[in-house]
Short mmCIF file of C-alpha atoms in Angstrom, two decimals:
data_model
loop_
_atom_site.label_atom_id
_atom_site.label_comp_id
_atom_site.label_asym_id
_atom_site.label_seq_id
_atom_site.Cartn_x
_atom_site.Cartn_y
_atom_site.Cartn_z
CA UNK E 1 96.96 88.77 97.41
CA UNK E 2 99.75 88.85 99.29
CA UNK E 3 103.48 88.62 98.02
CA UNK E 4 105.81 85.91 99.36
CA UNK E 5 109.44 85.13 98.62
CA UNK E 6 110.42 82.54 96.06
CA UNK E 7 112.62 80.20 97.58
CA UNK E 8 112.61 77.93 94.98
CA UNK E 9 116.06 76.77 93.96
CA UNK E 10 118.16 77.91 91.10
CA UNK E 11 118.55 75.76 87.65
CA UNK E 12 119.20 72.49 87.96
CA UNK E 13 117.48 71.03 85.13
CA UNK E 14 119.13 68.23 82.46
CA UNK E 15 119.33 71.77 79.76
CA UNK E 16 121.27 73.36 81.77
CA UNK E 17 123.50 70.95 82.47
CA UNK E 18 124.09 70.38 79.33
CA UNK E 19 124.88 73.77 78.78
CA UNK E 20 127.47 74.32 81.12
CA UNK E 21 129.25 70.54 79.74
CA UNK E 22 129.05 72.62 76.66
CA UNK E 23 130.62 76.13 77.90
CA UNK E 24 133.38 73.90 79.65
CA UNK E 25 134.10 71.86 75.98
CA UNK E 26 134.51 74.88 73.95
CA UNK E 27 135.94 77.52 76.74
CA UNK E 28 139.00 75.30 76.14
CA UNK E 29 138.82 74.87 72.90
CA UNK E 30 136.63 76.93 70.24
CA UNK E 31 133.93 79.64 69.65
CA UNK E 32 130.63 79.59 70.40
CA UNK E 33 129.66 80.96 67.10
CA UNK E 34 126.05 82.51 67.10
CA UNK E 35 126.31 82.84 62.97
CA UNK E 36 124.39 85.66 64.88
CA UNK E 37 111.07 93.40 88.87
CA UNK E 38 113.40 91.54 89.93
CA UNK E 39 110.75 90.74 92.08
CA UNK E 40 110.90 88.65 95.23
CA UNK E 41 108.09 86.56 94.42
CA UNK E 42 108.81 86.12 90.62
CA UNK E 43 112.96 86.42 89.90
CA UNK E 44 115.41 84.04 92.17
CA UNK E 45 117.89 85.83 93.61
CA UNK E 46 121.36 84.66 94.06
CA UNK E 47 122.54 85.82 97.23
CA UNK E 48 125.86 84.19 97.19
CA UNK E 49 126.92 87.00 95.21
CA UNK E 50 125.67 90.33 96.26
CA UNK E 51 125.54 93.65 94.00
CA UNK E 52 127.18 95.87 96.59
CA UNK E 53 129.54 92.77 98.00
CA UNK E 54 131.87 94.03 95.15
CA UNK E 55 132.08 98.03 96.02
CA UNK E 56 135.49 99.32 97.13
CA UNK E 57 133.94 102.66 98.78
CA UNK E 58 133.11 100.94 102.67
CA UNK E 59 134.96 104.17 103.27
CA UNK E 60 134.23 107.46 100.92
CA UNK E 61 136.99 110.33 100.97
CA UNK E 62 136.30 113.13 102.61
CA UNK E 63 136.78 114.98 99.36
CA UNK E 64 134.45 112.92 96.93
CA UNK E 65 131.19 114.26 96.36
CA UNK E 66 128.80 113.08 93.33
CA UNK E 67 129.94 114.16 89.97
CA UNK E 68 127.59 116.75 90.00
CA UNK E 69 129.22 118.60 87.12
CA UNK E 70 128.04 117.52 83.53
CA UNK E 71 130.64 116.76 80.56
CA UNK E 72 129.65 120.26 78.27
CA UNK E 73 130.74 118.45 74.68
CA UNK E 74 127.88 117.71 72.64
CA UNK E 75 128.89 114.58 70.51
CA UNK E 76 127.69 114.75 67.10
CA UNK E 77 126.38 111.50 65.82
CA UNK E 78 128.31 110.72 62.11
CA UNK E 79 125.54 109.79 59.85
CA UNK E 80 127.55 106.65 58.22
CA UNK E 81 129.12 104.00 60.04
CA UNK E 82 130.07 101.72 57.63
CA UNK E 83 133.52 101.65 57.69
CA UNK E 84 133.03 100.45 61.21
CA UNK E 85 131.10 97.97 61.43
CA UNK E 86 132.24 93.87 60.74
CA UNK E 87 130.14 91.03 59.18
CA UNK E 88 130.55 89.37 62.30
CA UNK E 89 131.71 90.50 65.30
CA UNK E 90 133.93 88.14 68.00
CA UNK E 91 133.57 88.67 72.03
CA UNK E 92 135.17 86.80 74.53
CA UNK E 93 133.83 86.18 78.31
CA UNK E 94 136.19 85.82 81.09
CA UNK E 95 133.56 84.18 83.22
CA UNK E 96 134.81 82.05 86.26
CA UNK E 97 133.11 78.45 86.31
CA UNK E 98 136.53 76.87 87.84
CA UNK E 99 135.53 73.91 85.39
CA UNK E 100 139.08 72.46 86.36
CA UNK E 101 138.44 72.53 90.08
CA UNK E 102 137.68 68.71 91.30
CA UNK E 103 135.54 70.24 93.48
CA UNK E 104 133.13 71.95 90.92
CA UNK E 105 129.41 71.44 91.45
CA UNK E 106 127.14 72.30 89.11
CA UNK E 107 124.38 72.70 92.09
CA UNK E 108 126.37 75.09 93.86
CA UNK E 109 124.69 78.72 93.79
CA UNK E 110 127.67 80.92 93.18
CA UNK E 111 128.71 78.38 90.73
CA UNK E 112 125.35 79.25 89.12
CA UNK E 113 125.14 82.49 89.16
CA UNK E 114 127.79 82.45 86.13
CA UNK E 115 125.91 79.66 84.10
CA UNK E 116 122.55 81.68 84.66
CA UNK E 117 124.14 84.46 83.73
CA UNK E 118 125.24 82.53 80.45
CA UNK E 119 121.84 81.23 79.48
CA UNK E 120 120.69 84.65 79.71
CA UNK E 121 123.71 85.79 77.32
CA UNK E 122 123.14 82.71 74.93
CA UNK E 123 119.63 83.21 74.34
CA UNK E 124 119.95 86.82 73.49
CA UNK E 125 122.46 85.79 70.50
CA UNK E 126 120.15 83.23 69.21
CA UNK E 127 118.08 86.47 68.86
CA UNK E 128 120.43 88.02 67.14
CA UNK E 129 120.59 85.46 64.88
CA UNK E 130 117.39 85.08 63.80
CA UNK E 131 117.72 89.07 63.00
CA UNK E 132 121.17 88.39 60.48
CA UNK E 133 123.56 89.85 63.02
CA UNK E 134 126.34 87.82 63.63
CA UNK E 135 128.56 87.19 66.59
CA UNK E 136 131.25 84.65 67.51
CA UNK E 137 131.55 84.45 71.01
CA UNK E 138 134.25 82.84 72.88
CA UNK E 139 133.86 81.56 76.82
CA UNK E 140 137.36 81.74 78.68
CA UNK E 141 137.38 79.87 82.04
CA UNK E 142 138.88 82.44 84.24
CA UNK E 143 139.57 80.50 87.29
CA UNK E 144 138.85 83.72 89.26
CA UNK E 145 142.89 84.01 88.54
CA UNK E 146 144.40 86.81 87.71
CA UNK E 147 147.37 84.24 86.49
CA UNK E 148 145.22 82.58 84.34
CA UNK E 149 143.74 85.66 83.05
CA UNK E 150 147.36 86.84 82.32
CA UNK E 151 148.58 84.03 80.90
CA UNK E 152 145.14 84.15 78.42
CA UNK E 153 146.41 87.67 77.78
CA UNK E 154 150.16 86.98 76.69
CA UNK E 155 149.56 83.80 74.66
CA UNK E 156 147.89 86.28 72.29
CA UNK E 157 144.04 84.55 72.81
CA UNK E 158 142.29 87.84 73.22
CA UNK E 159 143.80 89.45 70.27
CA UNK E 160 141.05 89.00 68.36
CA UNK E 161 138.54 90.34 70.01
CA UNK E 162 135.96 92.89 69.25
CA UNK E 163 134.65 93.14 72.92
CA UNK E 164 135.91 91.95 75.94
CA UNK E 165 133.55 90.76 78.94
CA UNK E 166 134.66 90.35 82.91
CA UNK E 167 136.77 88.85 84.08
CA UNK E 168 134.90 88.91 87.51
CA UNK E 169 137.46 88.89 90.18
CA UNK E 170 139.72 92.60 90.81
CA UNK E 171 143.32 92.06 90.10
CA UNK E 172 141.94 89.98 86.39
CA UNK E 173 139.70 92.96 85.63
CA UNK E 174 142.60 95.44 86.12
CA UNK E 175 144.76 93.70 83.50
CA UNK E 176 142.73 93.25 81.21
CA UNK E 177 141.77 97.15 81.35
CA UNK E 178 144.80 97.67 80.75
CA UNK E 179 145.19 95.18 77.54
CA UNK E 180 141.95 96.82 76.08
CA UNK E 181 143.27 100.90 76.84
CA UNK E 182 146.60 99.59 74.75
CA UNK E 183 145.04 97.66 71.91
CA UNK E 184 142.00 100.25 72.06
CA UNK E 185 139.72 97.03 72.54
CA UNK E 186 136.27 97.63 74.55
CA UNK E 187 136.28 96.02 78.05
CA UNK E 188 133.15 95.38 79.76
CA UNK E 189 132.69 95.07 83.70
CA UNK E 190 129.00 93.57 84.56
CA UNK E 191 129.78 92.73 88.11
CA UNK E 192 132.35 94.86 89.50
CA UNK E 193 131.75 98.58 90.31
CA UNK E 194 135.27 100.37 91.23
CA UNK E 195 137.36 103.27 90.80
CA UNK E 196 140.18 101.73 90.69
CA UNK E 197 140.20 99.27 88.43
CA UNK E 198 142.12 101.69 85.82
CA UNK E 199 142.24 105.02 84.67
CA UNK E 200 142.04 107.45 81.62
CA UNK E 201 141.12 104.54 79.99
CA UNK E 202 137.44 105.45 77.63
CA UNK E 203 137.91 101.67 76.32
CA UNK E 204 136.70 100.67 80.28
CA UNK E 205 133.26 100.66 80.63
CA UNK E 206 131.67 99.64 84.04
CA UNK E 207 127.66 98.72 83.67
CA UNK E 208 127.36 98.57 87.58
CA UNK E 209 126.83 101.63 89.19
CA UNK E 210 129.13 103.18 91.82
CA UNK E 211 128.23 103.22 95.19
CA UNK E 212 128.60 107.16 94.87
CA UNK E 213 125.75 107.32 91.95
CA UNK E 214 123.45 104.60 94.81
CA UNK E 215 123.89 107.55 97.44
CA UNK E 216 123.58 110.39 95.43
CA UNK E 217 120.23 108.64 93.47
CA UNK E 218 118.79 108.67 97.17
CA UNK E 219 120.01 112.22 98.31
CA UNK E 220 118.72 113.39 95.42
CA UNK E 221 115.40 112.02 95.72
CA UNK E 222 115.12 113.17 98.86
CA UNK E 223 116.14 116.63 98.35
CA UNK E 224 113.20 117.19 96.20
CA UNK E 225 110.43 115.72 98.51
CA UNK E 226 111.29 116.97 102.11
CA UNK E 227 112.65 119.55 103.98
CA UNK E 228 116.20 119.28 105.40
CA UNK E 229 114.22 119.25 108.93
CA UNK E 230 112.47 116.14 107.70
CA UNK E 231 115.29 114.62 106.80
CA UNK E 232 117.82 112.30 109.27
CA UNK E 233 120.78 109.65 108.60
CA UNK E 234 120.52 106.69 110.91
CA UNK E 235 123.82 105.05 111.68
CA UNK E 236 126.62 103.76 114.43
CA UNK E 237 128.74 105.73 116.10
CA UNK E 238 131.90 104.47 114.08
CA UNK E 239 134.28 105.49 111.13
CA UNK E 240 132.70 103.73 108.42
CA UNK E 241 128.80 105.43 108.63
CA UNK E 242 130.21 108.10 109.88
CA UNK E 243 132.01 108.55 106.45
CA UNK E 244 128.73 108.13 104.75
CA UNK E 245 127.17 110.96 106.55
CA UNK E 246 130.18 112.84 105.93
CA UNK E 247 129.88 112.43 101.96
CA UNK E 248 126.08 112.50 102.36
CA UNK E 249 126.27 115.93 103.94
CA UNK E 250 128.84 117.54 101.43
CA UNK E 251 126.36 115.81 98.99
CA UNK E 252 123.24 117.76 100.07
CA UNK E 253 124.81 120.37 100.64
CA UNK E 254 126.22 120.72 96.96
CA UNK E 255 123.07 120.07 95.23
CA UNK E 256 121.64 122.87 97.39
CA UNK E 257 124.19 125.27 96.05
CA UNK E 258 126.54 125.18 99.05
CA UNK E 259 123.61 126.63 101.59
CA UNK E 260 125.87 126.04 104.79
CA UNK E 261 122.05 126.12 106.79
CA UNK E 262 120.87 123.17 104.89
CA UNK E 263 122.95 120.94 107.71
CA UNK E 264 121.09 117.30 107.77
CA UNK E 265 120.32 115.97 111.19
CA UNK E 266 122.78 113.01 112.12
CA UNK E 267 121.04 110.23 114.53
CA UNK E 268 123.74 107.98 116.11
CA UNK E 269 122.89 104.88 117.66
CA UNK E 270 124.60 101.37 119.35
CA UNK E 271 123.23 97.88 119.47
CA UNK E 272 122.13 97.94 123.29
CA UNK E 273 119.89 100.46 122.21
CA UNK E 274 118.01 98.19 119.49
CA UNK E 275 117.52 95.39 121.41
CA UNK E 276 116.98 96.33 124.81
CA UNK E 277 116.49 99.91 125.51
CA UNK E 278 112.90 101.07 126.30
CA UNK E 279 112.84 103.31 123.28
CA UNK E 280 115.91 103.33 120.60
CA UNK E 281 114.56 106.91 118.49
CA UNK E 282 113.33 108.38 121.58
CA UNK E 283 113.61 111.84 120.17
CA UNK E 284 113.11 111.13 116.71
CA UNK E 285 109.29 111.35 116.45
CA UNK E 286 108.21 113.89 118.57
CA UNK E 287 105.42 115.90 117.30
CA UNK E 288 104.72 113.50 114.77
CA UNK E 289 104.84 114.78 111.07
CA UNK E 290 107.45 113.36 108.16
CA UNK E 291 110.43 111.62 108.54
CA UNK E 292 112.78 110.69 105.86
CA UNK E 293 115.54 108.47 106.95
CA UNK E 294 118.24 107.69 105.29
CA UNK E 295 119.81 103.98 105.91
CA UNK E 296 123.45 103.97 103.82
CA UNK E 297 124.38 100.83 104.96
CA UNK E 298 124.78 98.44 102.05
CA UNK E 299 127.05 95.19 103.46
CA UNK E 300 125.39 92.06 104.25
CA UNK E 301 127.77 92.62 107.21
CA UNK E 302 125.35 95.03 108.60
CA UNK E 303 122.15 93.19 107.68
CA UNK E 304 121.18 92.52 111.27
CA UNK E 305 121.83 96.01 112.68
CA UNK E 306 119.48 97.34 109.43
CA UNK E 307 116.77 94.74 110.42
CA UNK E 308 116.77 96.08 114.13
CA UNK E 309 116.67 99.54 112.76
CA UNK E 310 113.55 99.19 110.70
CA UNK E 311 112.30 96.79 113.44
CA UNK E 312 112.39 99.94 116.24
CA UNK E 313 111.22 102.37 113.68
CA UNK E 314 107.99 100.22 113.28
CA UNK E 315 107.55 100.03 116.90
CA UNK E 316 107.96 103.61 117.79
CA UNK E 317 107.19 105.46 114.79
CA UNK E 318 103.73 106.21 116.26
CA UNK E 319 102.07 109.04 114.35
CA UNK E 320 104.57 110.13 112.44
CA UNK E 321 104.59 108.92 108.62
CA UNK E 322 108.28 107.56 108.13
CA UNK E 323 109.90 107.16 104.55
CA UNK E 324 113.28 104.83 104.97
CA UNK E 325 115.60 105.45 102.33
CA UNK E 326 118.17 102.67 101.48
CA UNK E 327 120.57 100.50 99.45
CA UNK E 328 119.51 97.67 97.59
CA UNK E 329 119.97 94.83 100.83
CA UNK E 330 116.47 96.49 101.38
CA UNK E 331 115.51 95.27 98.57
CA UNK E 332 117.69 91.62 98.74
CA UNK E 333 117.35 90.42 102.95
CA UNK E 334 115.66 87.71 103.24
CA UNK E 335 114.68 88.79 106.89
CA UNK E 336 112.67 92.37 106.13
CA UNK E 337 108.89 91.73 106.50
CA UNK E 338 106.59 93.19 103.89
CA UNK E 339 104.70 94.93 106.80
CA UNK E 340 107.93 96.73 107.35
CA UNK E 341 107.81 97.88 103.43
CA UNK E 342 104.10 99.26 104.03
CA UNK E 343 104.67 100.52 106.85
CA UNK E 344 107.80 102.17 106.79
CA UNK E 345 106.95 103.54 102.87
CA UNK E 346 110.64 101.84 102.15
CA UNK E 347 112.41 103.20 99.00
CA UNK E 348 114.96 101.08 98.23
CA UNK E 349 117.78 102.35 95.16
CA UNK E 350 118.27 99.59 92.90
CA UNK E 351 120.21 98.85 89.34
CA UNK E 352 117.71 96.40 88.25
CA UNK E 353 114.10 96.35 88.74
CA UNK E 354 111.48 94.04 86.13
CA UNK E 355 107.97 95.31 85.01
CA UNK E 356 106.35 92.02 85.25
CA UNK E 357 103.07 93.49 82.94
CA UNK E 358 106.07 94.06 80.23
CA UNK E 359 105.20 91.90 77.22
CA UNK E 360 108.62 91.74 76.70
CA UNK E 361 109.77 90.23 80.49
CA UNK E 362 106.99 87.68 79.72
CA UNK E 363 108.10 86.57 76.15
CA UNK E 364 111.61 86.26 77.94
CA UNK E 365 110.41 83.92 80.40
CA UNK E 366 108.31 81.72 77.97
CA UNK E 367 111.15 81.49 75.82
CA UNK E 368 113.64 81.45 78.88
CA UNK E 369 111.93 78.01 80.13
CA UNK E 370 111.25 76.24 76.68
CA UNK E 371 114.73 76.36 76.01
CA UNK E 372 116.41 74.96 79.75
CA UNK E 373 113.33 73.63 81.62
CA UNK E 374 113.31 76.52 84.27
CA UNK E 375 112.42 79.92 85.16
CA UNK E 376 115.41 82.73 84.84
CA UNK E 377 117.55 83.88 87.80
CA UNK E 378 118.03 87.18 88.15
CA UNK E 379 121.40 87.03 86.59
CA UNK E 380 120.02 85.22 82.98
CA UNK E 381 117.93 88.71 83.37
CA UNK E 382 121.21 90.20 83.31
CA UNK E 383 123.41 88.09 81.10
CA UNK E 384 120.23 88.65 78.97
CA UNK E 385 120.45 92.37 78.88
CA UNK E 386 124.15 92.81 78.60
CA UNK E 387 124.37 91.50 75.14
CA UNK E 388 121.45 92.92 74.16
CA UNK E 389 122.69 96.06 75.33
CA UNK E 390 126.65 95.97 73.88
CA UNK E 391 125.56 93.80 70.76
CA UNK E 392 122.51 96.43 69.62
CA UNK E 393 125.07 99.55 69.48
CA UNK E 394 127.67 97.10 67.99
CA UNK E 395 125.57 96.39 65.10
CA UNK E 396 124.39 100.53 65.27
CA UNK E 397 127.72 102.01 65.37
CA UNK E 398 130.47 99.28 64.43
CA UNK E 399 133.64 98.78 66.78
CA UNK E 400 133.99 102.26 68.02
CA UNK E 401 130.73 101.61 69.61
CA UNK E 402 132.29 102.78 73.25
CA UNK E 403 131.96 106.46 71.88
CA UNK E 404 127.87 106.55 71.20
CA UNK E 405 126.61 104.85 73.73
CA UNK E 406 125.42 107.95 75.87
CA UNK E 407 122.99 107.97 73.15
CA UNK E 408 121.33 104.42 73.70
CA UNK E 409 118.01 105.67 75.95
CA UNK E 410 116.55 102.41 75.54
CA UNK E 411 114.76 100.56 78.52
CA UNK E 412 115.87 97.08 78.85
CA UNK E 413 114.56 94.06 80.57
CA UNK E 414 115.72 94.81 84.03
CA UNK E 415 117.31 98.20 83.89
CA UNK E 416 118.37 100.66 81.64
CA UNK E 417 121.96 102.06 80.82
CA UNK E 418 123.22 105.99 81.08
CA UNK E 419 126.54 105.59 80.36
CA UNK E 420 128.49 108.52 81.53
CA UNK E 421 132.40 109.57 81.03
CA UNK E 422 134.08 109.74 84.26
CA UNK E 423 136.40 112.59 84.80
CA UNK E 424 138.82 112.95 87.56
CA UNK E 425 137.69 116.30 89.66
CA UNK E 426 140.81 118.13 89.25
CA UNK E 427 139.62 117.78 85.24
CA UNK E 428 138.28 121.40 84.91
CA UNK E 429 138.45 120.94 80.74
CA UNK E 430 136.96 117.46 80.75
CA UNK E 431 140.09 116.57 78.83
CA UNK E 432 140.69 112.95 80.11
CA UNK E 433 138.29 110.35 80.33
CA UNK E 434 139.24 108.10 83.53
CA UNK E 435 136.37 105.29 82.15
CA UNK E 436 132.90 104.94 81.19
CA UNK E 437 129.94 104.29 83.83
CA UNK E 438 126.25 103.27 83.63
CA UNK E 439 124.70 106.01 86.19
CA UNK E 440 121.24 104.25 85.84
CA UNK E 441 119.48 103.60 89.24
CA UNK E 442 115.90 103.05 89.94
CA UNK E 443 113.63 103.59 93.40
CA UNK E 444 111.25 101.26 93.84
CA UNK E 445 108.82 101.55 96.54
CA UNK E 446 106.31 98.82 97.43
CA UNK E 447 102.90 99.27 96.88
CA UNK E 448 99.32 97.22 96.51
CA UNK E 449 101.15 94.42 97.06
CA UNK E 450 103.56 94.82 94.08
CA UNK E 451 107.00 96.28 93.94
CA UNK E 452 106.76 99.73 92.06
CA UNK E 453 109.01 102.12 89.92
CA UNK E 454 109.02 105.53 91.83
CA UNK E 455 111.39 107.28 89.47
#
């Protein structure tokens, strides 16, 4: 059978409605008080909010290359954590529903990417619940204001606070970094990845990988399956990819213990060429053989030149079996034909990928849609795993929770989390921690039909 895309639109039953009048009673007034693959065809994706949209490195620094280098401290795990941990612990959720906003629509999809991502939280702690750990949790309208989120700040309403999630927009995120490094209060970031939101701050932890950890996942990958002959970046002839190959070179070139022959071949092209030239890789597939090409673009900005790309490559590829590496939009556009999956062998680096035989994914889903009517959005995934995720080591390790969570292994719903420190390069003793980051990336490939885990 034959997958198709689910265009089938996002929540909109009476629960969820109900829900968010809910979230917009008490995120003015109270606590919610819990006394407590991706797959095209299966998971809606909200594409009013992309994963990459949110990335600050469009251009990398000739200097950065992948934090190759390991921290060498071996933490050693206390054996009793009592004087840690709470009866109940309280986390607040900067999460943006603009309930004030006359012009607020519950239907709108970026407004529902925030109450999916709610359900998924809410259902979670009901979990919880059931298993006698307790949570108060406290939903703060941030506006997407960095005012409001200020103002939240000052008046002393985070004070409390355990754990801090979001908010979603920059300039809020940065502050509130900054309350959490001085009150030594964990700060979450689900939907922005940055390195600049603050520094030598180990109370900052980002779950959304950098686009540094996307490019060296796929480097990396391809490193150990094909020769630097076999391999070629595919790009413009302007600053930005240019860039990329620049950091994707120094890359390669690092993890190959500075071999100045191991030189990656560079394959410039304009839009003429795509769309009307005779042949657009003219050179590219001579003699036939493998091909490994790396696509870095990751913008919806650039989703048209990455369709004509794979477009031409299917055309002319002839003989020649052609592996296209690339950043999740692979994975997300709406206009990339499965035939181009097949027959390009597309391996596409993702943050979040579902095993739809998981028992667990389907008990989600069962319980997901007896509770609001519907099936879950990506982001309920998400919302789902997050508090799984910060509430199971809050209930192994207490409030100082930030410190062991290297150690969680554990495979979640949609993705997994390898949190790593983040040092600044010109740290030689690993002294200062600049923040936290989840590192884990999957490649999925597709295959019989099916999206597939490839490592």
């Amino acid at each position: 059978m034959t997958s198709v895309r689910n265009l089938r639109p996002l929540l909109s039953g009476s629960k969820i409605i109900l829900l968010l009048g809910l979230m917009i009673f008490t995120s003015g007034c109270g606590l919610f008080n819990s006394a407590r693959d991706k797959n095209k065809d299966n998971v809606v994706k909200d594409r009013t909010e992309t994963a990459m949209d949110t990335m600050e490195l469009t251009e990398i620094p000739e200097s950065e290359v992948s934090p190759i280098k390991k921290d060498p401290q071996i933490i050693e795990i206390e054996d009793d954590f009592s004087a840690y941990k709470k009866d109940t612990y309280k986390i607040g959720m900067f999460i943006p529903f603009n309930a004030s906003d006359s012009n607020y629509d519950v239907n709108d999809g970026g407004d529902q990417k925030f109450v999916n991502y709610y359900a998924g939280v809410k259902l979670a702690l009901e979990e919880f619940d059931q298993e006698g750990h307790h949570f108060e949790v406290k939903v703060m309208d941030s506006e997407r204001s960095p005012e409001v989120v200020r103002g939240k700040i000052e008046r002393g309403e985070v004070k409390d606070f355990d754990v801090i999630v979001g908010p979603y927009d920059r300039n809020g995120l940065s502050l509130t970094a900054e309350y959490g490094k001085e009150s030594k209060t964990a700060v979450i970031s689900p939907w922005l990845s940055s390195t600049k939101i603050t520094d030598e701050n180990p109370y900052y932890i980002q779950l959304r990988p950098s686009l540094s950890s996307h490019y060296f996942k796929l480097i990396d990958h391809v490193n150990q399956n094909f020769t630097a002959d076999e391999i070629v970046l595919v790009g413009r002839n302007i600053n930005s990819d240019k860039n990329r190959f620049r950091y994707f070179q120094r890359t390669y070139s690092a993890i190959n213990d500075f071999n100045n022959g191991n030189e990656l071949k560079e394959y410039f092209i304009n839009d003429d060429s795509l769309n009307y030239a005779d042949f657009a890789f003219s050179n590219l597939f001579v003699g036939g053989g493998k091909k490994a090409i790396i696509l870095p673009n990751w913008n919806y900005n650039d989703e048209d030149f990455i369709y004509s790309v794979l477009r031409r490559l299917n055309i002319e590829r002839g003989r020649a079996e052609v592996f296209v590496y690339g950043m999740p939009i692979l994975f997300d556009s709406e206009k990339i034909d499965f035939d181009f999956y097949k027959n390009l062998n597309i391996r596409t680096c993702v943050s979040e990928f579902v095993d739809w035989e998981d028992e667990r994914v389907k008990t989600f889903m069962r319980k997901f849609y007896d509770k609001y009517g519907d099936l879950p959005t990506s982001d309920a995934f998400e919302g789902y795993d997050m508090i799984n995720f910060i509430g199971s080591n809050l209930v192994k390790y207490g409030i100082n929770f930030q410190l062991y969570l290297e150690q969680d292994r554990n495979r979640y719903l949609q993705t997994a989390y390898n949190i790593q420190k983040i040092y600044d390069e010109q740290d030689e003793q690993f002294e200062h921690i600049k923040y936290l980051e989840n590192e884990h990336l999957d490649l999925i490939q597709y295959k019989g039909n099916k999206f597939v885990k490839i490592d």
